[in-house]
């Protein structure tokens, strides 16, 4: 009945479904492309695990698997938690730029460590390098944004591409170094938990715990920063310091996520769980927890499958799982999910139709009962009315002498009262009959029941109160208020009706049941 | 820079009359304030002081620097020169005495918190680092919501509130700060008539208990009804004083009429010079 609303919901569903679909396609395609470029999967095909192997992983029997899976799970948890805050701070893409900025650090750390006699593959050393260039990248973004007139998006683009390019170049140099035995460094790009040692996983676990603790004790401060930075600053909170703390936590998550998810996809672990969690709640704490759980689940499942099928790129699997949760949340989310919204919309449509039917019948009855005789229908000269008249005539021919009191409205008359499609009207009548608001006396002849009349009276009253309000307080012409009120009356709550009554009490004498301010 | 009004700002008078030590009684004293964005001056040589226990309006055209002045007072943006004293001391030492209501559009109202949560934020400063919001703070926040007539909406997610209701939530957040001076950045912008009345009532309540309220305002029609004291601003102070005395066609013309073309050109020149130096 309202075309704008209908197209609105189509628009919502289209946009919301398309976006994740593209993400999914992208994720799947990068996931597939990844092993190709690494070149490690070409020689062998994926070996599907035996049931015994599956059991070993699922039950976490193997110590190594246990540590890796738990480590990745904690990583997902930490990323989900801090991810919620940066999503709300609208800094998500900064996480992406920072993660790309870690690559040169890894390369440089490898070169330095192998020069000074180490193996070059000492994980804490590599991560420290990653951390340093990640922080430098972050600092550069802030510097570019604050001192030049370039906006943040430009700063992000510059830092992301330049650092990543620099990192790729360094990895290229390492390949050619005589001492360099760099195979495996690429796994930082796409992530590979198979190469993770128990000690590495332990490191991840500790750092993840640290992040959780910081987020817990700074929960209040981060919330204020994300919601209203200016107010926070006026209260004396060190906004810049808090911002830096938050971004450093992001860098840390990124760095410990390098091994598991890889630097290209670690951003997904920061954004997707938080974005998915928003579909489930309007409460920040709930969202933070839900996001943590979604992240943890993605990490767990991703690391688990990686343990089963060692050559799969873990990062891609984790992202695919997180994306699946996202799509599920998008559709089924209890707060903003698509189904909830469609349901609410349909319910409103039904309510509107239902109320329109009752009001139409009531006003018709009002007109006819007082006069005792059928006055003409609305003076509209639309086709519908003409058609209705002819139908009406036929009806009266057919029904002939069946007793027909002036209180009963016939199908044709009802159809002419509003511009509703016959099918829709028929369905509305059927529902109303089932709810015992209308009774059908004979074929095509209806009457409001007592209950129906009371309900209709309430609806008509709301409609008229609102019309009077619009005329007296909003200076809207009486000829137009009918339609305006039509859009609002259905959503009038008890509190608003009370308010209307209070406002109109002084001006309108017959509040109990005002007469219509315009010809019906 | 010529001071364009014959009505001098009262700051020197107050200080001269009562002696320098009584600066402590002046809610806000601004001396020689200049503020620049990207080296482009937005406020020039601002000098004024405001009396205690009054409702003070800051009016001026778009781009006159009204919000900038507020932000400078609240230490949110750096000053190029000058000093600002709140009851005789720098803002940093007086934060507890100051409540702030930012422009409603300055935050994302889709943020996942409810009205009560937002009001409780007014107490974060008092709660201090690391400690969570307790039931006591929530009770205070609730009382504050009641005072602005929003108690029924405490658990509503803030995106589901109307513009006027959101503004009242912001007011309640400032209320719960229990400050001596309140700064409000266009609290009447885009609110319904009921909210406007509620806000005005609240301002008058504040005045009756000796609090000072500074409000950036746009609607010239209501200036005379709402404000005891005015600061007329257009990059520099045009006039300050009691509304009844300075709200004159002449001053309005000076504030809103004809841009100061020479000043504008100077600003552009400085900005260009600044760019070159960068």
mmCIF file of C-alpha atoms in Angstrom, chain A residues 68-84 208 212 253 260-261 266-278 280 286-304 314-315 317-326 329:
data_model
loop_
_atom_site.group_PDB
_atom_site.id
_atom_site.type_symbol
_atom_site.label_atom_id
_atom_site.label_comp_id
_atom_site.label_asym_id
_atom_site.label_seq_id
_atom_site.Cartn_x
_atom_site.Cartn_y
_atom_site.Cartn_z
ATOM 1 C CA UNK A 68 47.785 -23.881 18.599
ATOM 2 C CA UNK A 69 44.014 -24.078 18.564
ATOM 3 C CA UNK A 70 43.685 -22.408 21.933
ATOM 4 C CA UNK A 71 46.194 -19.741 20.945
ATOM 5 C CA UNK A 72 44.313 -18.908 17.756
ATOM 6 C CA UNK A 73 41.050 -18.923 19.615
ATOM 7 C CA UNK A 74 42.352 -16.393 22.121
ATOM 8 C CA UNK A 75 43.643 -14.332 19.224
ATOM 9 C CA UNK A 76 40.150 -14.303 17.720
ATOM 10 C CA UNK A 77 38.697 -13.342 21.084
ATOM 11 C CA UNK A 78 41.110 -10.454 21.551
ATOM 12 C CA UNK A 79 40.659 -9.259 17.974
ATOM 13 C CA UNK A 80 36.887 -9.393 18.314
ATOM 14 C CA UNK A 81 36.972 -7.320 21.495
ATOM 15 C CA UNK A 82 39.347 -4.594 20.363
ATOM 16 C CA UNK A 83 37.765 -4.746 16.905
ATOM 17 C CA UNK A 84 34.448 -3.593 18.341
ATOM 18 C CA UNK A 208 45.803 -11.932 23.781
ATOM 19 C CA UNK A 212 41.634 -8.526 27.077
ATOM 20 C CA UNK A 253 46.678 -7.995 17.789
ATOM 21 C CA UNK A 260 47.765 -17.448 12.221
ATOM 22 C CA UNK A 261 45.794 -15.268 9.851
ATOM 23 C CA UNK A 266 44.018 -10.048 9.869
ATOM 24 C CA UNK A 267 41.838 -6.999 9.349
ATOM 25 C CA UNK A 268 38.915 -9.356 8.792
ATOM 26 C CA UNK A 269 39.339 -10.723 12.288
ATOM 27 C CA UNK A 270 39.156 -7.175 13.613
ATOM 28 C CA UNK A 271 36.139 -5.995 11.651
ATOM 29 C CA UNK A 272 33.920 -8.949 10.744
ATOM 30 C CA UNK A 273 33.158 -10.292 14.245
ATOM 31 C CA UNK A 274 32.341 -6.793 15.486
ATOM 32 C CA UNK A 275 30.189 -6.027 12.462
ATOM 33 C CA UNK A 276 28.375 -9.335 12.877
ATOM 34 C CA UNK A 277 27.837 -8.752 16.591
ATOM 35 C CA UNK A 278 26.065 -5.469 15.940
ATOM 36 C CA UNK A 280 22.495 -9.074 17.673
ATOM 37 C CA UNK A 286 26.768 -7.436 24.738
ATOM 38 C CA UNK A 287 28.239 -6.511 21.380
ATOM 39 C CA UNK A 288 31.794 -6.609 22.735
ATOM 40 C CA UNK A 289 31.219 -10.041 24.253
ATOM 41 C CA UNK A 290 29.412 -11.384 21.198
ATOM 42 C CA UNK A 291 32.145 -10.072 18.948
ATOM 43 C CA UNK A 292 34.754 -11.769 21.113
ATOM 44 C CA UNK A 293 32.858 -15.042 20.943
ATOM 45 C CA UNK A 294 32.447 -14.858 17.169
ATOM 46 C CA UNK A 295 36.138 -14.074 16.807
ATOM 47 C CA UNK A 296 37.104 -16.927 19.127
ATOM 48 C CA UNK A 297 34.869 -19.346 17.246
ATOM 49 C CA UNK A 298 36.343 -18.311 13.905
ATOM 50 C CA UNK A 299 39.864 -18.719 15.261
ATOM 51 C CA UNK A 300 39.089 -22.072 16.785
ATOM 52 C CA UNK A 301 37.441 -23.465 13.680
ATOM 53 C CA UNK A 302 40.099 -22.027 11.411
ATOM 54 C CA UNK A 303 43.027 -23.404 13.381
ATOM 55 C CA UNK A 304 41.213 -26.711 13.794
ATOM 56 C CA UNK A 314 44.541 -20.710 7.766
ATOM 57 C CA UNK A 315 43.814 -17.023 7.350
ATOM 58 C CA UNK A 317 39.597 -20.317 6.375
ATOM 59 C CA UNK A 318 39.238 -18.154 9.448
ATOM 60 C CA UNK A 319 37.887 -15.336 7.314
ATOM 61 C CA UNK A 320 35.460 -17.606 5.481
ATOM 62 C CA UNK A 321 34.152 -18.870 8.790
ATOM 63 C CA UNK A 322 33.869 -15.367 10.220
ATOM 64 C CA UNK A 323 32.124 -14.249 7.034
ATOM 65 C CA UNK A 324 29.659 -17.119 7.332
ATOM 66 C CA UNK A 325 28.856 -16.017 10.864
ATOM 67 C CA UNK A 326 28.469 -12.498 9.546
ATOM 68 C CA UNK A 329 23.937 -12.632 11.731
#
